[in-house]
Coordinates of C-alpha atoms and ligand atoms in Angstrom, one line a residue:
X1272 CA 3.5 26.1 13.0
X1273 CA 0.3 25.5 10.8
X1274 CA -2.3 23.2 12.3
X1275 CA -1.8 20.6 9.5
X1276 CA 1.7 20.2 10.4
X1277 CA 0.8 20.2 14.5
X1278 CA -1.7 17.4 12.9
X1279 CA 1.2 15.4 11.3
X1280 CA 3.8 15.5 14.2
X1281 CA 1.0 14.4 16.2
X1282 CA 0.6 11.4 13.9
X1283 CA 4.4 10.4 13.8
X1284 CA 4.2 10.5 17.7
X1285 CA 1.2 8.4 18.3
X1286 CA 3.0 5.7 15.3
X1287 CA 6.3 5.7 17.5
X1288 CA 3.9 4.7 20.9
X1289 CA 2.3 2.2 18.4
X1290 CA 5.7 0.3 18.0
X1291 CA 7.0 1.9 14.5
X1292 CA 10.3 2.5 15.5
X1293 CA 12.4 2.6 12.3
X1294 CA 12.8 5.9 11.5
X1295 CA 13.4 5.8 7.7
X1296 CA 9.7 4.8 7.9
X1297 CA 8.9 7.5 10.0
X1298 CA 10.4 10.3 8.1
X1299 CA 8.8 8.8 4.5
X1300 CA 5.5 9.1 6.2
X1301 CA 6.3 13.1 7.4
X1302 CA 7.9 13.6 3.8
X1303 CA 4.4 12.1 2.1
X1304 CA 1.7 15.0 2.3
X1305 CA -1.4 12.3 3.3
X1306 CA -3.8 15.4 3.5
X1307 CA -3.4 15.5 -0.4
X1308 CA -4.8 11.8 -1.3
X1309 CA -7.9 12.2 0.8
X1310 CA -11.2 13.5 -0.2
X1311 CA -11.7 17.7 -0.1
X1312 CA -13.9 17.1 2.7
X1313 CA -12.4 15.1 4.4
X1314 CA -8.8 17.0 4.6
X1315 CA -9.7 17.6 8.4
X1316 CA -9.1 14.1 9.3
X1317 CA -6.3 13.1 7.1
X1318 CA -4.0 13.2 9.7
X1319 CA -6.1 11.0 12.2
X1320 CA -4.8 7.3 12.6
X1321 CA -8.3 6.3 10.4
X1322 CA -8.8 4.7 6.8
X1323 CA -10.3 7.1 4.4
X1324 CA -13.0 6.7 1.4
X1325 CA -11.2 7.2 -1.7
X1326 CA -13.7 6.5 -4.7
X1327 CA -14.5 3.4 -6.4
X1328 CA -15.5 1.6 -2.7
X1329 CA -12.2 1.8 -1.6
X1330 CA -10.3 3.4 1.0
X1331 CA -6.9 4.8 1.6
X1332 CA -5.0 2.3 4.3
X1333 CA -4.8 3.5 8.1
X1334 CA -1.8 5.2 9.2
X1335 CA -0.3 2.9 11.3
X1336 CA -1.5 0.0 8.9
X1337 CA 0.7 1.5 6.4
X1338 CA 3.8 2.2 8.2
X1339 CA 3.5 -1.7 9.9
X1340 CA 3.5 -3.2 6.8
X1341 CA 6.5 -0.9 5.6
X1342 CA 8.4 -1.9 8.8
X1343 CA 8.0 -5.1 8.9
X1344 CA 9.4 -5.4 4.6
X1345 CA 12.9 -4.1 5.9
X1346 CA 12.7 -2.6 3.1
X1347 CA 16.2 -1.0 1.6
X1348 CA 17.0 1.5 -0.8
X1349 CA 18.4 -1.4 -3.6
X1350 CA 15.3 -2.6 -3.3
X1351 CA 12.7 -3.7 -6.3
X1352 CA 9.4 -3.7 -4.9
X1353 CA 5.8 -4.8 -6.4
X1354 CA 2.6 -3.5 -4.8
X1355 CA -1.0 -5.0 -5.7
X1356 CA -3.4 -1.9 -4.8
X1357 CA -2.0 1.3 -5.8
X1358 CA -5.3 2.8 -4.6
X1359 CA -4.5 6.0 -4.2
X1360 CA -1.0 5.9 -4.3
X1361 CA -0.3 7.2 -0.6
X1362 CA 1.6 4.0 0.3
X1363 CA 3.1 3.9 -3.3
X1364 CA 4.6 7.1 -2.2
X1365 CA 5.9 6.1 1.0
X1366 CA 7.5 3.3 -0.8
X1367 CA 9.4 5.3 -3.4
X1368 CA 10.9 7.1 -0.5
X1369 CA 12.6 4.0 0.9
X1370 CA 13.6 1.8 -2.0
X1371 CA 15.0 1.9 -5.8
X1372 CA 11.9 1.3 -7.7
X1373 CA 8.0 0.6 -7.2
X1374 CA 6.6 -1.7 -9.6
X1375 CA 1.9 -0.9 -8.7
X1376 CA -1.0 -2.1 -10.1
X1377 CA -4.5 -1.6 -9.6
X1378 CA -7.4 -3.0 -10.9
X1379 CA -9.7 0.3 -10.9
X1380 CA -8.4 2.1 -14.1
X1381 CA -9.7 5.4 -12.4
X1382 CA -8.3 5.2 -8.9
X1383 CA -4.5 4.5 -11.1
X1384 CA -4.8 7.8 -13.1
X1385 CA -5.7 9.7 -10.2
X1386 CA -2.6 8.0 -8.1
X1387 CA -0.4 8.4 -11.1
X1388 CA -1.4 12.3 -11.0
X1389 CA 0.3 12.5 -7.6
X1390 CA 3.4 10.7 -8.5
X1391 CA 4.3 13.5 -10.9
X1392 CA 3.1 16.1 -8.5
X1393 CA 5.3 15.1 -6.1
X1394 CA 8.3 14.4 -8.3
X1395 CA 8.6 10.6 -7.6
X1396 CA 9.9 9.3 -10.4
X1397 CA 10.9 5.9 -9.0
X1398 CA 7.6 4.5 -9.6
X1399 CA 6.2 2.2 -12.2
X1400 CA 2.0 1.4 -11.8
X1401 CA -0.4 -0.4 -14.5
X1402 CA -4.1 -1.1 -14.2
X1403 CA -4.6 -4.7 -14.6
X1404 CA -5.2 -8.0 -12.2
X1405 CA -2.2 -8.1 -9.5
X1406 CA -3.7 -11.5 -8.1
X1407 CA -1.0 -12.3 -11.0
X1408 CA 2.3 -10.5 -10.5
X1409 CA 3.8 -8.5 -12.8
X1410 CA 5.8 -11.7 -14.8
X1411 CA 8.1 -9.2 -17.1
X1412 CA 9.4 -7.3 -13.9
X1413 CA 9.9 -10.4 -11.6
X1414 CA 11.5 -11.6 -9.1
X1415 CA 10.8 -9.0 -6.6
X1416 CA 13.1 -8.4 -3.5
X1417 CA 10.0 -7.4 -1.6
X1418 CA 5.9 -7.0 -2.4
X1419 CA 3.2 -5.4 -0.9
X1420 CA -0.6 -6.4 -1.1
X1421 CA -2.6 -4.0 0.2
X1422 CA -6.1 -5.6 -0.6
X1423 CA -7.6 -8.9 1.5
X1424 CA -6.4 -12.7 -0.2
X1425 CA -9.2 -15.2 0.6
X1426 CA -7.4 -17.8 2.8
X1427 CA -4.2 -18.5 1.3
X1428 CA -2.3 -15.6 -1.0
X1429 CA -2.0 -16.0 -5.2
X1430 CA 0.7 -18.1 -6.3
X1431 CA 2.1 -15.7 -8.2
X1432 CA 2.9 -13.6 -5.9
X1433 CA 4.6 -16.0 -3.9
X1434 CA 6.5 -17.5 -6.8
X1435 CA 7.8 -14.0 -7.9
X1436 CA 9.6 -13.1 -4.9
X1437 CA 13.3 -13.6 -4.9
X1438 CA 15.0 -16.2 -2.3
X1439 CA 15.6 -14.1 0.7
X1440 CA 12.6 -12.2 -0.2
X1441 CA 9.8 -11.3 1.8
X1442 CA 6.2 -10.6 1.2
X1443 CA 3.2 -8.5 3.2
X1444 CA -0.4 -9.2 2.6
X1445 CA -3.6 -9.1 5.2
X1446 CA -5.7 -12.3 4.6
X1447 CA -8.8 -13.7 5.6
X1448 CA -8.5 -16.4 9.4
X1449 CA -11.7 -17.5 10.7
X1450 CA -13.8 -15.0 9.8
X1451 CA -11.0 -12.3 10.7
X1452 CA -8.3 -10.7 8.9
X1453 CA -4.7 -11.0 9.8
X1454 CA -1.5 -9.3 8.8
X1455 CA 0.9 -11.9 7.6
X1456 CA 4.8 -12.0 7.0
X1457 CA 6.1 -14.3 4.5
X1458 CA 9.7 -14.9 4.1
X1459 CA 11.4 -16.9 0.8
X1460 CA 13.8 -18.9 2.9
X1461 CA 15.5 -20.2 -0.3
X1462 CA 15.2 -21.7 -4.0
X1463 CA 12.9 -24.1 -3.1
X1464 CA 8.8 -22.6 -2.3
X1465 CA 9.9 -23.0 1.5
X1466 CA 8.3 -20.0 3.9
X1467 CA 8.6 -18.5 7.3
X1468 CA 5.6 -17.2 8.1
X1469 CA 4.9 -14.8 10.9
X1470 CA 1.3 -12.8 12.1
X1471 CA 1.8 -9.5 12.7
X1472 CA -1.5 -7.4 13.6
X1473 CA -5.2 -7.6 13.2
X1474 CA -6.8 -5.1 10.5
X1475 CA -9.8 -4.5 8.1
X1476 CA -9.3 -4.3 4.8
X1477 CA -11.1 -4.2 1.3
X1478 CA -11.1 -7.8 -0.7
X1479 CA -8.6 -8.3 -3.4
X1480 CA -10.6 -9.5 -6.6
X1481 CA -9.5 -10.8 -9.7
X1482 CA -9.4 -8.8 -13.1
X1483 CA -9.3 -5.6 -14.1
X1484 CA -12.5 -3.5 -13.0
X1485 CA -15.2 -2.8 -15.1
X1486 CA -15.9 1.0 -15.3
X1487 CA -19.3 0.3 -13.9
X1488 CA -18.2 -1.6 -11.0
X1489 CA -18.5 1.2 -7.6
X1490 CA -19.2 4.1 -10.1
X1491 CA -21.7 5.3 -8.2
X1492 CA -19.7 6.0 -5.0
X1493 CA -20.2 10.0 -4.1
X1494 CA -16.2 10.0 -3.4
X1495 CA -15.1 9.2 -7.2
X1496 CA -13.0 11.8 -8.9
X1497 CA -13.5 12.6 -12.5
X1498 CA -10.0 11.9 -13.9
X1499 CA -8.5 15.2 -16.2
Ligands
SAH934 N1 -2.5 1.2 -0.8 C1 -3.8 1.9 -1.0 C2 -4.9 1.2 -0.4 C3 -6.0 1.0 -1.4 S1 -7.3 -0.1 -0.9 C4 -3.7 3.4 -0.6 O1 -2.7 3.7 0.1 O2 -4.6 4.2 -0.9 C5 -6.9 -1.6 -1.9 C6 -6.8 -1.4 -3.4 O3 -6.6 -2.7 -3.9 C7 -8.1 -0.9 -4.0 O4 -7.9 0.2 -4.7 C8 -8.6 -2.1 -4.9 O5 -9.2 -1.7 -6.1 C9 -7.2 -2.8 -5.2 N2 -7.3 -4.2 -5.6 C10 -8.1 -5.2 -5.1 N3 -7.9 -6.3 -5.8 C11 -6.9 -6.0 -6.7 C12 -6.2 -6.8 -7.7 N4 -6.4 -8.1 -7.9 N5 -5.2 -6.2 -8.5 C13 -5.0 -4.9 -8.3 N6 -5.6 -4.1 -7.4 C14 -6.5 -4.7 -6.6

C-alpha cells in the first residue's frame, strides 16, 4: 500500500470517529482523489483533516466540513443539486458521485476553469458549473431538490436561494452568529416560505460576495494557477 492511500484510509477513519456515518459519503470521499485539487506543494497534507489554499484567497473546504455538509443534504442519486462555490471543484466532485446532476457556480472565473479541468479528468460528466454571482441562484435550472453554499452568508442567507428550493427541499450554508460562524440546515417544509431550521457544527469559512470577480481581485496570491 502507497503512503497516499495509508494517508486516505486514515482520513475515512478519523471522519467515521467524527460522526460521518453514511457510507455513500464515505466512499465518494475515497473515490475523489483530494491530493489532486491541492497546491504541488502542498500534496503532503492533502489528506490531513485541514482547509487548503487554492488561489484567488480561497481555500479548498476541510475534510470533515465537506462530508458534514454532504451528510446532513440526504442527498440521493435522483437528486438535482446547486452549489454556490465551485472553488476548486473537490466537493463538486463528491457531489457528482451521490446524485443525478450538479448544477456550480463560482464567482472567480479562474478557480472555475481550473475546477472544470478536473471534471473532465476524472470523467464526471454529471456536472454543470458557470462563473457568475450564486448569491442569485441559477433561475433557468430551478427548483433544486437540494443546494450547497460553500462560502459564508452575512446573517441571514440570499433569497434566492431559499426561494429555489423545491418543497421538501433542503439547503446547507455556514453563516455569520455573533461574530461566529455556524453550520446551518434549512428544510422547505412546504409551498409556502415555511423552514425548519437546525445548527449543525461550528466552522471558518471564506465570505460569500456578490458579483462575478474582477480578474484583479486576489491576483496576486502565490497559489494562483495560470489556466491552459
Ligand atoms: N467547495 C470549494 C470551497 C471553495 S471556498 C472546494 O471544495 O474547493 C468558497 C468559494 O466560494 C470561493 O471559491 C469563492 O470565490 C466562492 N464564492 C464566494 N461568493 C460567491 C458567490 N456569490 N457566487 C459564487 N461563488 C462564490
Amino acid at each position: 500500500m502507497n503512503a497516499e492511500t495509508t494517508r486516505k484510509i486514515r482520513l475515512i477513519m478519523h471522519l467515521r470517529s467524527m460522526g460521518i456515518s453514511d457510507t455513500k459519503v464515505l466512499s465518494a470521499m475515497e473515490r475523489v482523489p483530494r491530493e489532486e485539487f491541492v497546491p504541488k506543494q502542498m500534496i503532503d497534507q492533502a489528506y490531513e483533516d485541514i482547509a487548503l489554499p487554492i488561489g484567488r484567497g480561497q481555500t479548498i473546504s476541510q475534510p470533515l466540513v465537506v462530508a458534514m455538509m454532504t451528510q446532513v443534504l440526504e442527498i440521493s442519486d435522483r437528486d438535482k443539486v446547486l452549489e454556490i462555490g465551485t472553488g476548486s471543484g473537490y466537493q463538486t466532485c463528491v457531489l457528482a458521485h451521490l446524485c443525478r446532476r450538479v448544477y456550480s457556480i463560482e464567482r472567480h472565473k479562474p478557480l472555475l476553469l481550473q475546477a472544470e479541468k478536473m471534471f473532465d479528468r476524472l470523467k464526471l460528466r454529471n456536472i454543470t458549473a458557470i462563473a457568475g454571482d450564486g448569491m442569485k441562484g441559477w433561475p433557468d435550472q430551478q427548483p433544486f431538490d437540494k443546494i450547497i453554499c460553500t462560502a459564508c452568508a452575512q446573517g441571514e442567507p440570499p433569497q434566492a436561494l431559499l426561494d429555489q428550493l423545491k418543497p421538501g427541499g433542503m439547503m446547507i450554508i455556514p453563516v455569520t452568529k455573533d461574530n461566529h460562524q455556524v453550520l446551518r440546515r434549512y428544510k422547505k417544509e412546504g409551498e409556502d416560505d415555511t423552514f425548519a431550521v437546525k445548527d449543525v457544527m461550528p466552522v471558518r469559512f471564506v465570505p460569500l460576495l456578490p458579483n462575478l470577480a474582477p480578474a484583479t481581485e486576489n491576483a496576486d496570491d502565490e497559489f494562483n494557477k495560470i489556466p491552459a
